Amino acid sequence: MKTILFHTNGGPDVLEYAEIPTPEPGPGQVLVRLRAAALNRLDLWVRNGWPGIKLTYPHIPGADGAGEIAALGAGVTRLKTGERVVINSNLSCSECGYCLAGQDNRCERWELLGETRNGTYAEYVVIPAVNAYPLPEGFEMGVAAAAGLVFHTAWHSLINRANLRPGESVLVVGASGGVNTASIQIAKHSGATVYVVGLGREKLMLAESLGADYLIDRSQEENWAKTVYQMTNKRGVDVVVDNVGATFPLSFRAARKGGRILTVGNTAGPKVEIDNRFIFAKHLSLIGSTMGTHSDFAAVMELVFSGALKPAIDSVYPLSQARQAQERLEAGEQMGKIVLEIG
Ligand SMILES: [Zn+2]
């Protein structure tokens, strides 16, 4: 099969377009003939590597994908060859206490497709059968792949962890990234009023098209927390979605008393200074979350399939040009998801 892989960690030029043997599904697994994959920031971290990273080389990146079932491993009866599916990239054991409690994204043996196992930048991928979700007739593979990880992550954080309620106000810090664009839509769909702080008119227009009610351009308003405070009649917002990290001081200011700060990532780096006075004096809850559960995936993809939620797609590249696609993501110029088309 054709695939994108790397033998060593580094910049975009470590990615190679190569031909390797097609893998075979083991018991309980399926082989998926991929038609589309989608890029995530995670792909860049895995490619760049970090101290202590343990990968088996060559490594195939990619968490998101959609395609058709090409072969069934022993014992798989729920799916049929040729069936169209989208992949849930969260791999869990189904046996530990967390899995049995329905909290499978906390699984003791949790793994992520494209990180600890070979991913979706390929013509074929082997996954556990439980991670293949049937696609409705005619639903576009590229859209399904683009929705997967980011809508799953945003849903788990906003709905499962923060218990977002209709009538609440949500501030999303960042207008154009995958999780942020998904968060804007999920918050709006849940009946919240949505504030977005972003950089520049173009990105804010995207946020508005996804349902944002109030737009704040941080190139014009450096102290955007003050702006949010004024816009909410000096109350602050109920929930802040902050996946930047370096912006925590402003997010703490923008939250109301008793507000919740959600974080699923740190695009500006892992370490931030926190003024604890804001946390206790304002009764703030800082809620961390990563990825999502099987039931989250089923719930959010139902809304994607119905058209209620729609991933913003920036661009589509052929699999062979994954390097150019990652360069675009790395430059931060994208407006929504970058998709790989796999012929
Ligand atoms: Zn488990």
Coordinates of C-alpha atoms and ligand atoms in Angstrom, one line a residue:
M1 CA 0.0 0.0 0.0
K2 CA 1.0 3.6 -0.5
T3 CA 1.6 5.6 2.7
I4 CA 3.2 8.5 4.3
L5 CA 5.8 7.6 7.0
F6 CA 8.9 8.8 8.8
H7 CA 12.0 7.0 10.1
T8 CA 13.1 9.7 12.5
N9 CA 11.5 12.7 14.2
G10 CA 12.0 16.1 12.8
G11 CA 10.5 18.8 10.5
P12 CA 8.2 18.2 7.5
D13 CA 11.0 16.9 5.4
V14 CA 11.2 13.6 7.4
L15 CA 7.9 12.6 5.8
E16 CA 8.3 10.1 3.0
Y17 CA 5.7 8.9 0.5
A18 CA 6.4 5.1 0.4
E19 CA 5.1 1.7 -0.5
I20 CA 4.9 -0.9 2.3
P21 CA 3.0 -4.2 2.8
T22 CA -0.7 -3.9 3.6
P23 CA -1.3 -4.9 7.2
E24 CA -3.7 -7.7 8.2
P25 CA -6.5 -7.4 10.8
G26 CA -6.1 -9.6 13.9
P27 CA -9.0 -11.0 16.0
G28 CA -11.5 -8.3 16.8
Q29 CA -10.0 -5.9 14.3
V30 CA -10.9 -4.6 10.8
L31 CA -8.8 -3.4 7.8
V32 CA -10.1 -0.1 6.5
R33 CA -9.4 1.0 2.9
L34 CA -9.1 4.7 3.7
R35 CA -10.5 7.3 1.3
A36 CA -9.8 10.4 3.4
A37 CA -7.7 11.4 6.4
A38 CA -7.6 14.7 8.3
L39 CA -4.7 16.5 9.8
N40 CA -4.5 17.5 13.5
R41 CA -2.0 19.5 15.4
L42 CA -1.1 16.3 17.2
D43 CA 0.4 15.0 13.9
L44 CA 3.0 17.8 14.1
W45 CA 3.9 17.0 17.7
V46 CA 4.3 13.3 16.9
R47 CA 6.4 14.1 13.9
N48 CA 8.6 16.6 15.8
G49 CA 8.8 14.2 18.7
W50 CA 9.4 15.0 22.4
P51 CA 11.9 13.8 25.0
G52 CA 11.1 10.2 25.8
I53 CA 8.8 9.6 22.9
K54 CA 8.5 5.9 22.1
L55 CA 7.5 5.1 18.5
T56 CA 8.1 2.1 16.3
Y57 CA 9.8 3.3 13.2
P58 CA 8.9 3.7 10.4
H59 CA 5.8 5.4 11.9
I60 CA 2.6 6.3 10.0
P61 CA 0.9 9.5 11.4
G62 CA -2.8 10.4 11.4
A63 CA -5.7 10.0 13.8
D64 CA -8.7 10.8 11.6
G65 CA -9.9 8.8 8.7
A66 CA -12.9 7.4 6.8
G67 CA -13.1 4.7 4.2
E68 CA -14.6 1.2 3.5
I69 CA -14.1 -2.0 5.4
A70 CA -11.7 -4.1 3.3
A71 CA -11.3 -7.2 5.6
L72 CA -12.7 -8.5 8.9
G73 CA -10.5 -10.1 11.6
A74 CA -11.7 -13.2 13.4
G75 CA -14.8 -12.8 15.5
V76 CA -16.0 -9.6 13.9
T77 CA -19.7 -9.9 13.0
R78 CA -21.2 -6.4 13.4
L79 CA -19.6 -5.0 10.2
K80 CA -19.6 -6.1 6.6
T81 CA -16.9 -5.9 3.9
G82 CA -17.5 -2.8 1.8
E83 CA -19.4 -0.9 4.6
R84 CA -18.4 2.8 4.8
V85 CA -17.1 3.9 8.1
V86 CA -15.5 6.8 10.0
I87 CA -12.8 6.1 12.6
N88 CA -12.9 6.9 16.3
S89 CA -9.2 7.3 17.0
N90 CA -9.4 6.7 20.8
L91 CA -8.3 3.1 21.4
S92 CA -9.3 1.6 24.8
C93 CA -9.2 -1.9 26.4
S94 CA -13.0 -2.3 27.2
E95 CA -12.0 -4.1 30.4
C96 CA -10.5 -1.7 33.0
G97 CA -12.6 0.1 35.6
Y98 CA -12.7 3.3 33.6
C99 CA -13.8 1.5 30.4
L100 CA -16.5 -0.3 32.4
A101 CA -17.7 3.0 33.8
G102 CA -18.1 4.5 30.3
Q103 CA -15.0 6.7 30.8
D104 CA -13.0 4.9 28.2
N105 CA -10.9 8.0 27.3
R106 CA -9.3 7.5 30.8
C107 CA -8.6 3.8 30.0
E108 CA -5.5 2.4 31.8
R109 CA -4.3 1.1 28.4
W110 CA -5.5 4.1 26.4
E111 CA -3.8 4.6 23.0
L112 CA -4.3 7.0 20.1
L113 CA -4.3 6.1 16.5
G114 CA -1.4 7.8 14.7
E115 CA 0.5 8.3 18.0
T116 CA 1.3 4.9 19.6
R117 CA 0.0 3.0 16.6
N118 CA 0.2 3.4 12.8
G119 CA -2.3 5.9 11.7
T120 CA -4.4 7.1 8.7
Y121 CA -2.0 8.7 6.3
A122 CA -2.2 5.5 4.3
E123 CA -4.3 3.5 1.9
Y124 CA -5.1 1.0 4.6
V125 CA -5.2 1.0 8.4
V126 CA -6.0 -1.7 11.0
I127 CA -8.2 -0.7 13.9
P128 CA -10.3 -2.4 16.5
A129 CA -13.8 -3.1 15.1
V130 CA -15.4 -1.1 17.9
N131 CA -13.7 2.0 16.6
A132 CA -15.3 1.8 13.1
Y133 CA -18.7 3.7 13.0
P134 CA -20.9 3.2 10.0
L135 CA -21.5 6.2 7.8
P136 CA -24.9 7.2 6.4
E137 CA -25.5 6.5 2.7
G138 CA -23.8 9.2 0.6
F139 CA -22.1 11.0 3.5
E140 CA -18.8 12.5 2.3
M141 CA -15.7 10.7 3.6
G142 CA -13.6 13.9 3.7
V143 CA -16.2 15.6 5.9
A144 CA -16.5 12.6 8.2
A145 CA -12.7 12.4 8.6
A146 CA -12.4 16.2 9.3
A147 CA -15.1 16.0 12.0
G148 CA -13.8 13.1 13.9
L149 CA -11.2 14.1 16.5
V150 CA -12.0 17.8 16.9
F151 CA -15.8 17.4 17.3
H152 CA -15.2 14.4 19.6
T153 CA -12.8 16.5 21.7
A154 CA -14.9 19.6 21.8
W155 CA -18.1 17.6 22.7
H156 CA -16.4 15.8 25.6
S157 CA -15.1 19.0 27.0
L158 CA -18.2 21.2 26.6
I159 CA -21.0 18.7 27.1
N160 CA -19.6 15.8 29.2
R161 CA -17.1 17.7 31.4
A162 CA -18.5 21.2 31.6
N163 CA -22.2 20.2 31.4
L164 CA -23.0 23.2 29.2
R165 CA -26.6 24.3 29.5
P166 CA -28.9 26.3 27.2
G167 CA -28.8 30.1 27.9
E168 CA -25.2 30.0 29.2
S169 CA -22.5 32.2 27.6
V170 CA -19.3 30.7 26.2
L171 CA -16.1 32.5 25.2
V172 CA -13.9 30.6 22.7
V173 CA -10.3 31.9 22.6
G174 CA -9.2 31.4 19.0
A175 CA -11.4 31.5 15.9
S176 CA -10.0 29.2 13.3
G177 CA -8.4 26.1 14.7
G178 CA -10.1 22.7 14.5
V179 CA -11.2 22.3 18.1
N180 CA -12.2 26.0 18.4
T181 CA -14.4 25.9 15.2
A182 CA -16.0 22.7 16.6
S183 CA -16.5 24.3 20.0
I184 CA -18.2 27.4 18.5
Q185 CA -20.7 25.2 16.7
I186 CA -21.4 22.8 19.6
A187 CA -21.9 25.7 22.0
K188 CA -24.3 27.4 19.6
H189 CA -26.1 24.2 18.9
S190 CA -26.5 23.7 22.7
G191 CA -28.3 27.1 23.0
A192 CA -25.4 29.1 24.4
T193 CA -24.5 32.7 23.5
V194 CA -21.0 32.5 21.9
Y195 CA -18.2 35.0 22.1
V196 CA -15.1 34.5 20.1
V197 CA -11.8 36.3 20.4
G198 CA -9.6 35.8 17.3
L199 CA -6.9 37.4 15.2
G200 CA -8.0 39.4 12.2
R201 CA -11.2 39.9 10.3
E202 CA -11.0 36.8 8.0
K203 CA -10.8 34.3 10.9
L204 CA -13.5 36.1 12.8
M205 CA -15.8 36.0 9.7
L206 CA -15.3 32.2 9.7
A207 CA -16.3 32.2 13.4
E208 CA -19.4 34.2 12.6
S209 CA -20.4 31.9 9.8
L210 CA -20.2 29.0 12.3
G211 CA -22.6 30.7 14.7
A212 CA -20.5 33.1 16.9
D213 CA -22.7 35.9 18.3
Y214 CA -20.0 38.4 19.4
L215 CA -16.6 38.8 17.7
I216 CA -13.5 40.4 19.3
D217 CA -10.4 41.1 17.2
R218 CA -7.4 40.8 19.4
S219 CA -5.3 42.7 16.9
Q220 CA -7.5 45.7 17.9
E221 CA -8.2 44.9 21.5
E222 CA -5.2 43.6 23.4
N223 CA -7.0 43.4 26.7
W224 CA -9.9 41.4 25.3
A225 CA -10.9 40.2 28.8
K226 CA -11.9 43.7 29.6
T227 CA -13.9 43.9 26.4
V228 CA -15.8 40.6 27.3
Y229 CA -16.4 42.0 30.8
Q230 CA -18.0 45.1 29.4
M231 CA -20.0 43.2 26.8
T232 CA -21.5 41.0 29.5
N233 CA -22.5 44.0 31.7
K234 CA -19.5 43.4 34.0
R235 CA -20.6 39.8 34.8
G236 CA -18.2 37.7 32.7
V237 CA -19.0 34.6 30.8
D238 CA -20.1 31.2 32.2
V239 CA -17.6 29.1 30.3
V240 CA -14.2 29.9 28.6
V241 CA -12.7 27.5 26.1
D242 CA -9.0 28.2 26.2
N243 CA -6.7 25.8 24.3
V244 CA -3.9 28.3 24.1
G245 CA -2.6 28.3 27.7
A246 CA -0.6 31.5 27.6
T247 CA -4.0 33.3 27.6
F248 CA -5.1 31.9 31.0
P249 CA -4.6 35.3 32.8
L250 CA -7.1 36.9 30.4
S251 CA -9.5 33.9 30.4
F252 CA -9.6 34.0 34.2
R253 CA -10.6 37.7 34.0
A254 CA -13.2 37.1 31.3
A255 CA -15.0 34.4 33.3
R256 CA -17.8 35.2 35.7
K257 CA -17.7 34.3 39.4
G258 CA -18.1 30.5 39.5
G259 CA -17.2 30.2 35.9
R260 CA -15.6 27.2 34.2
I261 CA -12.3 27.3 32.2
L262 CA -12.0 24.4 29.8
T263 CA -8.7 23.3 28.3
V264 CA -7.9 20.5 26.0
G265 CA -4.5 21.7 24.8
N266 CA -1.8 24.3 24.8
T267 CA -1.1 25.6 21.4
A268 CA 1.3 28.3 22.8
G269 CA 3.3 25.9 24.9
P270 CA 2.8 23.8 28.0
K271 CA 3.9 26.1 30.8
V272 CA 2.0 29.1 32.0
E273 CA 2.0 31.3 35.1
I274 CA -1.2 31.4 37.0
D275 CA -2.4 34.0 39.5
N276 CA -4.1 31.8 42.0
R277 CA -6.1 34.8 43.4
F278 CA -8.4 34.7 40.4
I279 CA -9.1 31.0 40.9
F280 CA -10.1 31.1 44.5
A281 CA -11.5 34.6 44.7
K282 CA -13.7 34.1 41.7
H283 CA -14.7 30.5 42.6
L284 CA -13.3 29.3 39.2
S285 CA -13.2 25.7 38.0
L286 CA -10.3 24.8 35.8
I287 CA -11.4 21.7 33.8
G288 CA -9.0 19.6 31.8
S289 CA -10.1 17.1 29.3
T290 CA -8.6 15.1 26.4
M291 CA -10.3 13.4 23.5
G292 CA -13.6 11.6 24.3
T293 CA -15.6 8.4 25.0
H294 CA -17.3 6.0 22.7
S295 CA -20.7 7.5 23.7
D296 CA -19.4 11.0 23.0
F297 CA -18.3 10.0 19.5
A298 CA -21.7 8.4 18.7
A299 CA -23.6 11.4 20.0
V300 CA -21.6 14.1 18.2
M301 CA -21.2 12.2 14.9
E302 CA -25.0 11.8 14.9
L303 CA -25.2 15.6 14.8
V304 CA -22.5 15.8 12.1
F305 CA -24.4 13.2 10.0
S306 CA -27.6 15.1 10.3
G307 CA -25.9 18.3 9.2
A308 CA -26.5 20.2 12.5
L309 CA -22.7 20.3 13.0
K310 CA -20.4 20.8 10.0
P311 CA -16.6 20.9 10.1
A312 CA -15.0 23.9 8.4
I313 CA -12.7 22.6 5.7
D314 CA -9.7 24.7 4.7
S315 CA -8.2 22.6 1.9
V316 CA -7.8 19.2 0.4
Y317 CA -4.4 17.6 -0.6
P318 CA -3.7 14.3 -2.2
L319 CA -2.0 11.8 0.2
S320 CA 1.3 12.1 -1.7
Q321 CA 1.4 15.8 -0.7
A322 CA 1.0 15.3 3.1
R323 CA 4.2 17.3 3.6
Q324 CA 2.8 20.4 2.0
A325 CA -0.4 19.9 4.0
Q326 CA 1.5 19.7 7.3
E327 CA 3.5 22.8 6.3
R328 CA 0.2 24.7 5.9
L329 CA -1.0 23.6 9.3
E330 CA 2.3 24.4 10.9
A331 CA 2.2 28.0 9.4
G332 CA -1.2 28.4 11.2
E333 CA -2.8 30.0 8.1
Q334 CA -5.5 27.4 7.8
M335 CA -9.2 28.2 8.3
G336 CA -10.6 25.0 9.5
K337 CA -9.5 21.4 8.7
I338 CA -7.0 20.2 6.2
V339 CA -8.0 16.9 4.5
L340 CA -6.0 14.3 2.7
E341 CA -7.7 12.6 -0.2
I342 CA -6.6 9.0 -0.7
G343 CA -7.3 7.8 -4.2
Ligands
ZN1 ZN -9.7 0.4 29.6

